[in-house]
Every structure is written in C-alpha cells, then in structure tokens.
Amino acid sequence: MQAIADWFKWLAGAHGINVSIAYDAFDRARFLTGLTTTIWLSIACIVLSIAVGLVGAWLQGARSPIVRAGVAGFVQFFRNTPPLVQLAFFYFAVSAALPMVTDQFGARVPLVNNVGWAVISFSLFAGAFNIEIFRSGIEAVPQATMEAAESLGYTRLQSYVYIVFPLAFRICLPALGNNLVNLVKTTTLAYAIGVPELLYAAAQVWSETFNVREMMVVLLVTYVAIVAVLVGFMQSWERKLRIPGYNA
Amino acid sequence: MNRGTTDLPVLLAPRRRIEAPGEWGLRDIAAVFGSRKVFAALVAFAVLSVAVAEAADASVRPGVFATVLKWTPLIATGFLFNLAVSVASMAVGTFAGVLLGLGQISLLAPVRGASWAATQFFRNSPWLVLLFFAMFLLPFELKVAGVTIALPAWFKAIIGLALPVMANVAEIVRGGIKSIPVGQWESAESLAFTRIQTLWRIILPQAVKRMIPPWMNLYAILTMATTLISVVGIQDAMTLTRGALVAEARTDLYLPLYAMLLLLFFIYCYPIARLTQVLERRFAVRI
C-alpha cells in the first residue's frame, strides 16, 4: 500500500502527473466518500425506479381510463423533459411549496433534503422508462400462455404473478439493464444541487489540488468501472434466470 | 394502396416501391401530435402549477400568470440557444459517430478494436462528466500556423456533448449494419461487388432506414441533455430561468416558471418521440 502511494508521489514529483487521491489521505477520503454516495444513490434509485415501474405497469392495465391516462401522461412527461430540469423543478419549486420542519437541533429545514430530492427525481425519471419496459415485456408474453393459465383455473392476479410476470421479466431484462446503466450515469446530475457524489467530490479535489486532468481520467475510469460492474451483474442475472429451451 | 395500374410493389418504380405501403396520411400526423390523454394530463399539470401559485399569491403583486408571461420571451430565447447547441452537437457527433461505427466493422483488427474501445468508453461515461472533460481539458485557444483561434465556451460545450452522441451514433450504425442479413453480403460478394461497393450500394441503403428512428431518439435525448451546459456556466434556458427567479425574488414563481421550462422541452421532444414510434412501425421488418 505504502509502496503504491510512494510510487504515485514520485510520479507527481518527477512527471507532474498528480493523482493526489493515491497518496493524499484527505483527498482519498473525500473521493471515497463521493464513491460511496454515488453507489448508495444508485442503489436507492435502482430499487425505487423498479418499484415505480412495477406499480406503473400494473396501473396501466387498470380498468379506469383516468388512471391509465394518468400513467400515460406521467410516462410521456418524464421521458420527454430534461432530467436536470426535473431535478431543479423538484428541488427548488416543489420543495419551496412544501412546509418546513424542525430538525433535532431546532433548525428549520426543508421536509426533504437535496439527497432525498435527487433520489425521488431520478427514481421517477428512470421509473417512467421502466414502466414502458415492463409493459413491452408483458405484451410480449403470448396470448395463448395467458389463456392456458386461465383454462387451468388461475385468477387474474395469480396468472400475473406466476405466469406472465416471470416470463415478462426475463424478456425485458436486457432493456432494464440498459435503463439502469443510464440511471447510474444520470446520478451525476445531483452535482447541480450539491449532493456530494463522485463528480462533486472530484470537483472538490481538483479545485484544491489543481489536478483537473488526472482527476478527470480517474473519474471517467471510475464511472466506466461502476457501469461495467452493473452490466456484469445484469448479465449474470440474465444467465441465472434463463429457462433452458425457452428463448425470449 | 391503389397507385396507377398496379398495386404489386415489385412492379412499381424503385422509389415508389419504398413509399408504397401505407402513404403518409393525416393519421400519421395525428399520431405524432396525437394521444389526447397525454395532452390532457399535461394541460392539467400546467393549470395546476399556475393555480397552486395563484392560490398562494395573496397580495397586490402582479399575478403569477402575468409574470410568467413577462419572462417567457427571454426564456424562449435561451431555449432557442439550447436547440442551436443540440443541432450543432448532433451534426458533429453524427459525423464522428458514422466514422467510428464503420471503424467497428473494419477488416483491420486494430481499427476495429480501437473503435470498439472508444465507443464503449464514451457510451458508458456520464454525459455531464464528458462535458466537464471537454470544458476543462480543451484549450481556450488554438495556435495553428501562427494564427490564434479562440475556442469559446459554447464551442467546447458542443464538442463535450458531441462525444457521447458520437459513441451512441457509432452503436446505431454498427447495429443497423449488423441487422442486415449475412445473405445480402454473400450475394453481393458472389456478384463481384467490392467491399466498399457492397457497403455503399447494398448494405447502407437498407440499414439507414433502420438507423433513422434510434438516431431521432438520440437527438431528443441530446436536446434534453443540452440543459447540462448550464451546470458548466453557459447561459441557456435553465440559467435564464434561474436568473428570472432571482430577479423576481418570489417563491411563488418557482413552480410555474420551472413548469414552463419543462413544458417547452416537452413540446419540442414529444413530437419527435411520437414520430420515432411512427417511423419504427413503418420501417419494421421489411427486407
């Protein structure tokens, strides 16, 4: 460990390539905090956006035309407006319309803080895409399969839970994976409202250590690595869920 | 379907053969701007955000609606700048992306590998990080043969946004070419077409049709991503909206002004998304 730190210190001195997070404990701690925040933010948004997608896809099959129109409006609105403006809309506008609460120290704080709004905003944004993805998966399940379930005496909910959804989920896994990768990349927007995630942490490091070039490369490589881990996970999941002989 | 003397597509002239099945009609245009329920939901959203603001406004200050109207022209100007940036980035990104995409199917292994690596790298990095990358790492001026060319911030922003566009276009080009059955390549080869000829006269004309819908989709995504330039300090619709809010210093304006900005983008991007769907349906499985 010390040897690596020493080598990077030598690199900075001899060649001016200053990867400060490799030898400076303070910079490293800041960078790692940013990395943890990004990972935590991504996981929270992934879970919530899948929940939004499932509920939305279920509501899209509702009998009431008003509910269906509401879901359609929600999906189209979040898909066709910039996520950054959505974030600003939530963080500045909706937050201002909500009441303030008193925290444990007696200070007046907004009901939801910036991290909370980032999670809500990105989950809704990615959730809108997930609704469409799940819907297309459900539509891809052959009608005959549903009829077969019905003839075997399954109720609507049962056939959805035991027959349609397991098949639909396998069909839409690749599209879901793409969207989740996109979601992880979108978490960088939280920089704009001061959430201390990876980009924010890196910006702090480079504005104090003046190593924009090096930090930028570290940053890009880190994001590509995070995405690679996610893609690897999704692919192994796809393999595990594969039903032999059933090619969706 | 009845066009002239025949309705068999094979007997039509080539150009008409492509257009023949299902002409562009009012239905397609309606489909682009259509879906009444979406628009109903939207109008409800806009009315609600203004209504909430009006209800909160209990003083003699000018009404929320009038104030929003006052700032609309300024924010619309900013929005036009966003559109200009999106068109420029798309042009640069498409040009570079087509080269990169063709590089991925090159017969030379090093070219293929390098193109693949570049595509994956730029495709999997966040747009905002790439934008920062371009803003900070491009020089502010270039010296070419004694002539100094200044690189203004907006120019660097266009390049920064063009990087992820390039990688995505490369994927679209590669995917479009790969979607053409191998039989097309083989029969062209058996007819003694060279590789360039095959690509240019047989594969690409068929593939372009399949590339257009995802390409348009990408353009819509890029247009939405142009708001990122406000984060790196370029004045766009987002910056102007924030400026208007600072100038007015009224919390009741936050909701309607941001809602208006969202609607501006929606009105521009939603028809593109619908048109993409229509084209996808028209171009589906026809080889």
XYZ file of C-alpha atoms in Angstrom, chain A residues 2-199:
198
model
C 2.755 2.378 1.073
C 4.778 1.404 -1.977
C 1.918 2.364 -4.296
C 1.484 5.693 -2.514
C 5.214 6.328 -2.792
C 5.202 5.496 -6.474
C 2.363 7.962 -7.160
C 4.194 10.589 -5.103
C 7.283 10.007 -7.253
C 5.100 10.224 -10.383
C 3.745 13.600 -9.255
C 7.226 14.907 -8.470
C 9.077 13.542 -11.467
C 6.483 13.778 -14.242
C 3.855 16.162 -12.900
C 1.149 13.517 -13.116
C -0.552 14.253 -9.831
C -3.024 11.532 -8.868
C -3.415 13.020 -5.407
C -6.052 10.525 -4.250
C -3.436 7.762 -4.421
C -1.143 9.246 -1.755
C -3.012 12.076 -0.031
C -5.220 10.654 2.726
C -7.510 13.701 2.801
C -8.181 13.699 -0.941
C -8.609 9.949 -0.925
C -11.152 10.081 1.914
C -13.104 12.728 0.030
C -13.045 10.724 -3.166
C -14.110 7.531 -1.389
C -16.983 9.362 0.322
C -18.092 10.528 -3.116
C -17.824 6.999 -4.467
C -19.898 5.605 -1.581
C -22.522 8.316 -2.064
C -22.755 7.559 -5.789
C -23.089 3.816 -5.157
C -25.647 4.332 -2.415
C -27.586 6.846 -4.526
C -27.540 4.463 -7.499
C -28.793 1.502 -5.482
C -31.581 3.527 -3.858
C -32.683 4.891 -7.250
C -32.486 1.461 -8.932
C -34.694 -0.152 -6.269
C -37.198 2.715 -6.205
C -37.342 3.066 -10.004
C -38.066 -0.660 -10.389
C -40.841 -0.267 -7.814
C -42.241 2.700 -9.773
C -42.026 0.636 -12.957
C -43.852 -2.343 -11.466
C -46.637 -0.261 -9.944
C -46.959 1.820 -13.122
C -47.078 -1.217 -15.411
C -49.733 -2.727 -13.148
C -51.757 0.520 -13.128
C -51.543 0.672 -16.924
C -53.725 -2.419 -17.028
C -56.318 -0.764 -14.791
C -59.965 -0.610 -15.841
C -60.346 3.115 -15.106
C -59.427 5.235 -18.147
C -58.462 8.111 -15.845
C -55.792 6.006 -14.118
C -54.497 4.832 -17.494
C -54.379 8.396 -18.826
C -52.569 9.488 -15.674
C -49.913 6.801 -16.102
C -49.536 7.604 -19.824
C -49.158 11.313 -19.032
C -46.608 10.570 -16.315
C -44.554 8.334 -18.587
C -44.537 10.744 -21.540
C -43.823 13.747 -19.358
C -40.814 12.222 -17.593
C -39.453 10.691 -20.779
C -39.604 13.893 -22.796
C -38.308 16.519 -20.406
C -34.698 17.059 -19.320
C -33.835 15.213 -16.087
C -31.818 18.224 -14.942
C -34.864 20.499 -15.179
C -36.950 17.843 -13.431
C -34.417 17.824 -10.623
C -34.489 21.623 -10.392
C -38.276 21.551 -10.508
C -38.390 19.194 -7.522
C -35.528 20.679 -5.545
C -36.323 24.373 -5.997
C -40.014 24.543 -6.873
C -41.776 21.618 -5.209
C -39.547 21.853 -2.163
C -40.453 25.545 -1.742
C -44.147 24.669 -1.889
C -43.784 22.055 0.854
C -43.826 23.016 4.553
C -40.585 23.329 6.560
C -39.936 21.043 9.524
C -37.847 21.490 12.659
C -34.892 19.140 12.920
C -33.313 17.692 16.062
C -31.214 20.820 16.649
C -34.246 23.092 16.406
C -33.314 24.488 12.993
C -35.921 24.966 10.262
C -35.095 22.630 7.397
C -36.975 21.576 4.270
C -39.114 18.455 4.533
C -36.912 16.628 2.017
C -33.205 17.496 1.630
C -31.173 17.579 -1.589
C -30.201 13.888 -1.423
C -33.861 12.994 -0.915
C -34.936 15.031 -3.919
C -32.189 13.510 -6.040
C -33.430 10.022 -5.149
C -37.080 10.948 -5.788
C -36.379 12.773 -9.033
C -34.104 10.131 -10.581
C -36.386 7.300 -9.450
C -39.366 8.910 -11.153
C -37.298 9.638 -14.272
C -35.969 6.087 -14.589
C -39.284 4.673 -13.335
C -41.108 6.224 -16.287
C -38.792 4.321 -18.641
C -39.201 1.155 -16.543
C -42.989 1.327 -16.881
C -42.642 1.237 -20.667
C -40.060 -1.540 -20.464
C -42.213 -3.738 -18.217
C -45.265 -3.048 -20.347
C -43.473 -4.152 -23.505
C -42.338 -7.279 -21.665
C -45.877 -8.098 -20.566
C -47.152 -7.508 -24.096
C -44.530 -9.884 -25.461
C -45.929 -12.799 -23.443
C -48.037 -14.788 -25.917
C -51.791 -14.508 -25.539
C -52.008 -18.304 -25.635
C -49.926 -18.564 -22.464
C -52.394 -16.375 -20.599
C -55.308 -18.321 -21.994
C -53.663 -21.565 -20.917
C -53.272 -20.157 -17.402
C -56.900 -19.119 -17.404
C -58.053 -22.549 -18.544
C -56.065 -24.082 -15.691
C -58.148 -22.033 -13.273
C -55.652 -19.276 -12.414
C -57.208 -15.992 -11.320
C -56.055 -12.749 -12.992
C -53.638 -11.922 -10.156
C -52.345 -15.493 -9.927
C -51.668 -15.748 -13.637
C -49.914 -12.359 -13.461
C -47.722 -13.363 -10.518
C -46.936 -16.971 -11.506
C -47.093 -16.983 -15.304
C -46.989 -13.589 -17.007
C -44.580 -11.664 -14.824
C -41.828 -14.320 -14.593
C -41.825 -14.573 -18.393
C -42.156 -10.830 -18.983
C -39.323 -10.070 -16.589
C -36.952 -12.331 -18.486
C -37.951 -10.721 -21.765
C -37.336 -7.196 -20.552
C -34.120 -7.787 -18.578
C -31.774 -6.503 -21.338
C -33.787 -3.297 -21.771
C -33.999 -2.907 -18.000
C -30.226 -3.284 -17.766
C -29.725 -0.511 -20.338
C -32.029 1.792 -18.455
C -30.331 1.117 -15.120
C -26.949 1.907 -16.675
C -28.471 5.167 -17.853
C -29.778 5.803 -14.352
C -26.327 5.373 -12.814
C -24.974 7.882 -15.316
C -27.825 10.267 -14.519
C -26.876 10.356 -10.824
C -24.058 12.754 -11.788
C -26.733 15.438 -12.243
C -27.078 15.521 -8.450
C -23.880 17.605 -8.638
C -26.108 20.527 -9.691
C -27.936 20.552 -6.359
C -24.844 19.950 -4.261
C -25.183 16.272 -3.415
C -21.631 15.165 -2.505
C -21.422 12.329 -5.046
C -18.461 11.244 -7.125
C -18.395 14.159 -9.574
